[in-house]
Short mmCIF file of C-alpha atoms in Angstrom, two decimals:
data_model
loop_
_atom_site.label_atom_id
_atom_site.label_comp_id
_atom_site.label_asym_id
_atom_site.label_seq_id
_atom_site.Cartn_x
_atom_site.Cartn_y
_atom_site.Cartn_z
CA MET A 1 97.19 38.19 41.67
CA LEU A 2 97.50 41.79 40.53
CA ARG A 3 97.80 42.28 36.80
CA LYS A 4 100.93 44.07 35.60
CA VAL A 5 100.53 47.80 34.91
CA VAL A 6 102.71 49.25 32.16
CA LEU A 7 103.35 52.89 31.38
CA VAL A 8 103.51 54.35 27.88
CA THR A 9 104.59 57.87 26.95
CA ASP A 10 105.98 59.70 23.93
CA SER A 11 109.50 60.90 23.26
CA CYS A 12 108.64 64.52 24.01
CA SER A 13 108.99 63.49 27.68
CA ASP A 14 112.79 63.78 27.22
CA LEU A 15 113.52 61.21 29.93
CA PRO A 16 117.12 59.99 29.92
CA LEU A 17 117.56 56.44 28.67
CA LYS A 18 118.67 55.12 32.07
CA LEU A 19 115.39 56.19 33.70
CA VAL A 20 113.37 54.80 30.79
CA ASN A 21 115.06 51.44 31.29
CA ASP A 22 115.10 51.44 35.10
CA LEU A 23 111.39 52.31 35.35
CA GLU A 24 110.38 50.10 32.38
CA ILE A 25 108.71 52.94 30.50
CA HIS A 26 107.61 52.32 26.92
CA VAL A 27 108.25 55.31 24.64
CA ILE A 28 106.48 56.13 21.38
CA PRO A 29 108.91 58.00 19.08
CA MET A 30 107.84 61.33 17.62
CA HIS A 31 109.07 62.77 14.32
CA PHE A 32 111.39 65.59 13.29
CA ALA A 33 112.87 66.53 9.93
CA PHE A 34 115.59 68.60 8.30
CA ASN A 35 115.31 69.56 4.63
CA GLY A 36 112.59 67.00 3.99
CA VAL A 37 114.49 64.11 5.58
CA SER A 38 112.48 62.66 8.47
CA TYR A 39 113.85 61.06 11.65
CA LEU A 40 112.28 59.23 14.57
CA ASP A 41 113.15 60.51 18.04
CA PHE A 42 113.94 57.39 20.09
CA PRO A 43 115.23 57.60 23.70
CA THR A 44 118.50 56.15 22.35
CA HIS A 45 118.65 58.95 19.73
CA LYS A 46 119.84 56.24 17.37
CA GLU A 47 118.73 58.10 14.23
CA MET A 48 120.40 61.39 15.19
CA SER A 49 122.33 62.32 18.32
CA VAL A 50 121.23 65.34 20.34
CA ASN A 51 124.61 66.99 19.73
CA ASP A 52 124.23 66.62 15.96
CA PHE A 53 120.69 67.97 16.17
CA TYR A 54 121.78 71.16 17.95
CA ASP A 55 124.79 71.58 15.69
CA ARG A 56 122.43 71.70 12.73
CA LEU A 57 120.24 74.30 14.45
CA ARG A 58 123.33 76.40 15.16
CA ASN A 59 124.13 76.16 11.46
CA LYS A 60 120.76 77.87 10.88
CA GLU A 61 118.94 74.82 9.58
CA VAL A 62 115.22 74.67 10.40
CA ALA A 63 113.82 71.54 12.04
CA ILE A 64 110.18 70.56 11.53
CA THR A 65 108.35 68.32 14.00
CA SER A 66 105.22 66.19 13.74
CA GLN A 67 103.08 64.15 16.08
CA ALA A 68 103.25 60.43 16.66
CA THR A 69 100.97 58.66 14.20
CA ILE A 70 98.41 55.96 14.90
CA GLU A 71 100.89 53.44 13.48
CA ASP A 72 103.64 54.69 15.81
CA CYS A 73 101.30 54.26 18.79
CA LEU A 74 100.10 50.83 17.68
CA ASN A 75 103.68 49.61 17.29
CA VAL A 76 104.29 50.25 20.99
CA ILE A 77 100.88 49.62 22.56
CA ARG A 78 99.62 46.51 20.76
CA PRO A 79 102.50 44.22 21.90
CA LEU A 80 101.77 45.25 25.51
CA ALA A 81 98.10 44.39 25.04
CA ASN A 82 99.15 41.04 23.58
CA GLU A 83 100.91 40.35 26.89
CA GLY A 84 97.65 40.98 28.74
CA ASP A 85 99.00 44.01 30.63
CA ASP A 86 96.95 46.95 31.85
CA ILE A 87 98.17 50.11 30.13
CA ILE A 88 98.37 53.75 31.18
CA CYS A 89 99.35 56.18 28.42
CA LEU A 90 100.63 59.63 29.39
CA GLY A 91 100.78 61.98 26.41
CA PHE A 92 102.36 65.29 25.42
CA SER A 93 100.03 68.28 26.02
CA SER A 94 97.11 68.28 23.59
CA ALA A 95 97.49 72.06 23.27
CA LEU A 96 100.87 71.51 21.60
CA SER A 97 100.48 68.24 19.69
CA GLY A 98 97.93 65.77 18.38
CA THR A 99 99.93 62.84 19.75
CA VAL A 100 97.58 62.25 22.67
CA ASN A 101 94.69 61.98 20.19
CA SER A 102 96.59 59.28 18.29
CA MET A 103 97.01 57.46 21.61
CA ARG A 104 93.25 57.72 22.26
CA LEU A 105 92.34 56.33 18.86
CA VAL A 106 94.66 53.38 19.44
CA ALA A 107 93.32 52.87 22.96
CA ASN A 108 89.78 52.56 21.54
CA MET A 109 91.02 50.00 19.03
CA ILE A 110 92.77 48.06 21.79
CA LYS A 111 89.63 48.06 23.95
CA ASP A 112 87.69 46.49 21.08
CA ASP A 113 90.38 43.89 20.33
CA TYR A 114 91.37 43.12 23.94
CA PRO A 115 88.24 43.58 26.08
CA ASN A 116 89.82 41.93 29.13
CA ILE A 117 92.54 44.52 29.71
CA ASN A 118 92.29 48.04 31.12
CA ILE A 119 93.73 50.94 29.14
CA THR A 120 93.50 54.69 29.64
CA VAL A 121 95.03 57.77 28.02
CA ILE A 122 95.77 60.85 30.11
CA ASP A 123 96.67 64.25 28.71
CA THR A 124 99.55 65.42 30.91
CA LEU A 125 99.12 69.06 29.80
CA SER A 126 102.91 69.00 30.05
CA ALA A 127 105.92 69.09 27.75
CA SER A 128 109.59 68.16 27.62
CA LEU A 129 111.05 67.02 30.93
CA GLY A 130 107.93 68.39 32.65
CA GLU A 131 106.09 65.56 30.96
CA GLY A 132 109.06 63.42 31.97
CA LEU A 133 108.63 64.37 35.63
CA TYR A 134 104.92 63.52 35.37
CA VAL A 135 105.74 60.10 33.91
CA TYR A 136 108.51 59.52 36.46
CA LEU A 137 106.18 60.18 39.41
CA VAL A 138 103.52 57.78 38.09
CA ALA A 139 106.14 55.14 37.28
CA LYS A 140 107.44 55.29 40.86
CA LYS A 141 103.94 54.67 42.21
CA ILE A 142 103.54 51.67 39.92
CA LYS A 143 106.88 50.36 41.20
CA GLU A 144 105.51 50.77 44.73
CA GLY A 145 102.59 48.51 43.85
CA TYR A 146 99.78 50.79 42.70
CA ASP A 147 97.26 48.90 40.57
CA PHE A 148 95.80 50.29 37.33
CA PHE A 149 92.97 52.20 38.99
CA LYS A 150 95.02 53.71 41.80
CA ALA A 151 97.85 54.68 39.45
CA SER A 152 95.39 56.23 36.98
CA GLU A 153 93.76 58.25 39.75
CA TYR A 154 97.16 59.46 40.93
CA ALA A 155 98.15 60.39 37.37
CA LEU A 156 95.01 62.49 36.94
CA SER A 157 95.75 64.28 40.22
CA LEU A 158 99.03 65.57 38.77
CA GLN A 159 97.45 67.64 35.99
CA ASN A 160 98.47 71.28 36.49
CA LYS A 161 100.73 70.37 39.44
CA ILE A 162 103.87 69.96 37.32
CA LEU A 163 105.21 73.48 36.84
CA HIS A 164 107.36 74.40 33.83
CA TYR A 165 109.63 77.43 33.52
CA PHE A 166 111.77 77.98 30.41
CA THR A 167 114.21 80.63 29.28
CA VAL A 168 115.19 80.84 25.62
CA ASP A 169 118.63 82.07 24.59
CA ASP A 170 118.62 81.78 20.79
CA LEU A 171 116.06 84.18 19.30
CA GLY A 172 117.28 83.19 15.83
CA THR A 173 115.68 79.76 16.12
CA LEU A 174 112.35 81.34 17.05
CA LYS A 175 112.63 83.71 14.06
CA ARG A 176 113.61 80.99 11.56
CA GLY A 177 110.74 78.81 12.77
CA GLY A 178 108.25 81.64 12.27
CA ARG A 179 107.50 82.02 15.99
CA LEU A 180 109.06 85.48 16.33
CA SER A 181 109.13 88.33 13.84
CA ALA A 182 112.47 89.39 12.37
CA SER A 183 112.14 92.85 13.91
CA LYS A 184 111.44 91.49 17.39
CA ALA A 185 114.29 89.01 17.11
CA PHE A 186 116.65 91.79 16.01
CA LEU A 187 115.56 94.14 18.79
CA GLY A 188 115.72 91.37 21.39
CA SER A 189 119.24 90.43 20.31
CA ILE A 190 120.43 94.06 20.42
CA LEU A 191 118.99 94.55 23.91
CA ASN A 192 120.13 91.07 25.09
CA LEU A 193 116.56 90.21 26.08
CA LYS A 194 115.86 86.64 27.18
CA PRO A 195 112.22 85.48 27.11
CA ILE A 196 110.76 83.61 30.10
CA LEU A 197 107.98 81.13 29.36
CA HIS A 198 105.84 78.68 31.26
CA VAL A 199 103.15 76.10 30.52
CA ASP A 200 99.70 77.33 31.51
CA THR A 201 96.67 75.48 32.87
CA ASN A 202 95.59 74.54 29.34
CA GLY A 203 98.99 73.02 28.54
CA ARG A 204 100.10 75.88 26.27
CA LEU A 205 103.63 77.25 26.23
CA VAL A 206 103.23 81.00 26.81
CA PRO A 207 105.61 83.92 27.42
CA ILE A 208 105.39 85.53 30.85
CA GLY A 209 108.22 88.05 30.73
CA LYS A 210 111.71 89.03 29.61
CA LYS A 211 114.98 89.50 31.42
CA ILE A 212 118.09 91.37 30.35
CA GLY A 213 121.03 89.00 30.11
CA ARG A 214 121.53 85.29 30.59
CA LYS A 215 122.23 85.28 34.33
CA GLN A 216 119.05 87.22 35.14
CA SER A 217 116.95 84.85 33.06
CA LEU A 218 118.41 81.79 34.81
CA ASN A 219 117.87 83.40 38.20
CA CYS A 220 114.24 84.01 37.23
CA LEU A 221 113.72 80.23 37.05
CA ILE A 222 115.13 79.89 40.55
CA GLU A 223 112.83 82.63 41.85
CA ALA A 224 109.84 80.81 40.33
CA PHE A 225 110.85 77.68 42.22
CA LYS A 226 111.11 79.59 45.50
CA GLU A 227 107.68 81.12 44.96
CA LYS A 228 105.72 78.17 43.59
CA CYS A 229 107.27 74.87 44.74
CA THR A 230 105.26 72.75 47.20
CA ASP A 231 107.55 69.70 47.27
CA PRO A 232 111.20 70.77 47.59
CA SER A 233 112.49 67.21 47.35
CA ILE A 234 112.69 66.81 43.56
CA ILE A 235 113.65 68.93 40.55
CA PHE A 236 114.11 68.13 36.89
CA VAL A 237 116.18 70.45 34.68
CA SER A 238 116.54 70.20 30.91
CA HIS A 239 118.73 72.09 28.49
CA GLY A 240 119.33 72.71 24.82
CA SER A 241 123.02 71.80 24.56
CA CYS A 242 124.05 74.04 27.48
CA TYR A 243 124.71 71.69 30.39
CA LYS A 244 126.68 74.20 32.47
CA ASP A 245 123.74 76.62 32.60
CA ALA A 246 121.39 73.80 33.64
CA GLU A 247 123.88 72.82 36.31
CA TYR A 248 124.01 76.43 37.55
CA VAL A 249 120.23 76.40 38.10
CA LYS A 250 120.39 73.00 39.79
CA ASN A 251 123.25 73.96 42.10
CA LYS A 252 121.61 77.21 43.18
CA ILE A 253 118.39 75.44 44.10
CA VAL A 254 120.10 72.55 45.87
CA ASP A 255 122.13 75.05 47.91
CA LEU A 256 118.91 76.77 48.98
CA TYR A 257 116.98 73.54 49.62
CA PRO A 258 119.09 70.74 51.15
CA SER A 259 115.91 68.63 51.31
CA ILE A 260 116.15 68.01 47.56
CA ASN A 261 117.22 64.41 47.10
CA GLU A 262 116.08 63.69 43.53
CA VAL A 263 117.63 65.66 40.68
CA VAL A 264 117.55 64.86 36.98
CA ILE A 265 119.35 66.90 34.32
CA SER A 266 118.62 65.89 30.74
CA ASP A 267 118.70 67.16 27.17
CA ILE A 268 115.78 68.93 25.57
CA GLY A 269 115.07 66.59 22.68
CA PRO A 270 114.27 67.47 19.07
CA VAL A 271 110.50 67.80 19.57
CA ILE A 272 110.79 70.86 21.81
CA GLY A 273 114.35 71.81 20.81
CA ALA A 274 113.25 72.45 17.23
CA HIS A 275 111.12 75.31 18.54
CA SER A 276 113.14 76.58 21.51
CA GLY A 277 116.64 76.26 20.06
CA PRO A 278 120.13 75.90 21.53
CA GLY A 279 120.72 77.50 24.90
CA THR A 280 117.25 76.86 26.28
CA VAL A 281 117.11 75.97 29.98
CA ALA A 282 113.96 74.65 31.64
CA LEU A 283 113.10 73.90 35.26
CA PHE A 284 110.34 71.53 36.34
CA PHE A 285 108.96 70.88 39.81
CA ILE A 286 105.82 70.09 41.79
CA GLY A 287 103.70 73.09 42.70
CA LYS A 288 100.24 74.02 43.89
CA GLU A 289 99.18 75.82 40.73
CA ARG A 290 100.50 77.00 37.38
#
């Protein structure tokens, strides 16, 4: 009899609650804070709703984020080990957070305490719903019957094949968070410049260009899909409290590619939203290279 394989990720994956429940994914909450008050980012958003989070950013409050701790990871992983399950952990890019290192430390503890189970930690080199797409694809294979070793091998094969393209609308959030100088933010706002970013082969979020105006920046995401996508059957789109813009990107791509049969639109949660701000739109898909 095959042993059960369970999947663990962190809340930066931004997967909607329905998918988390349907695919039986276990989520480690990450941390964010306003004015010294800390909150845990659960898939239910029970400590602060996404709408309230973005309202506070629009009111020019600054959100601070921090990685999942060893205790956070233990609280999710140890009960699964107690059940005797094999465990695959898929973590937020190590270039952006130390969360995957917390997972690894816990995995080593689990191996010592539960020598009869298999556990591995894989750095997805991904973020936001790009990490979510990565987790979703592995979860589907587990549902199809992949054992621990086959699912782990498949998960490793996805590194650098999940492509991420973001456009940021609110330069003020970048300025207030110290990620953009005041002069550049001012000039960008005057010229209506919208940065385009992607996640590179090392899992870093890096700028790759600018477009004038919102529509051009959204169309740039669509052009990236047309150029880079190798599996036009699935797209994930996330947004920072701007659903209509995310829907615009989705509709344009679906019109161009009728073969797309899996679409997920979800919120950008506090972990990434604290840095990217309201109005961010991101597109994620399977490609040959980043």
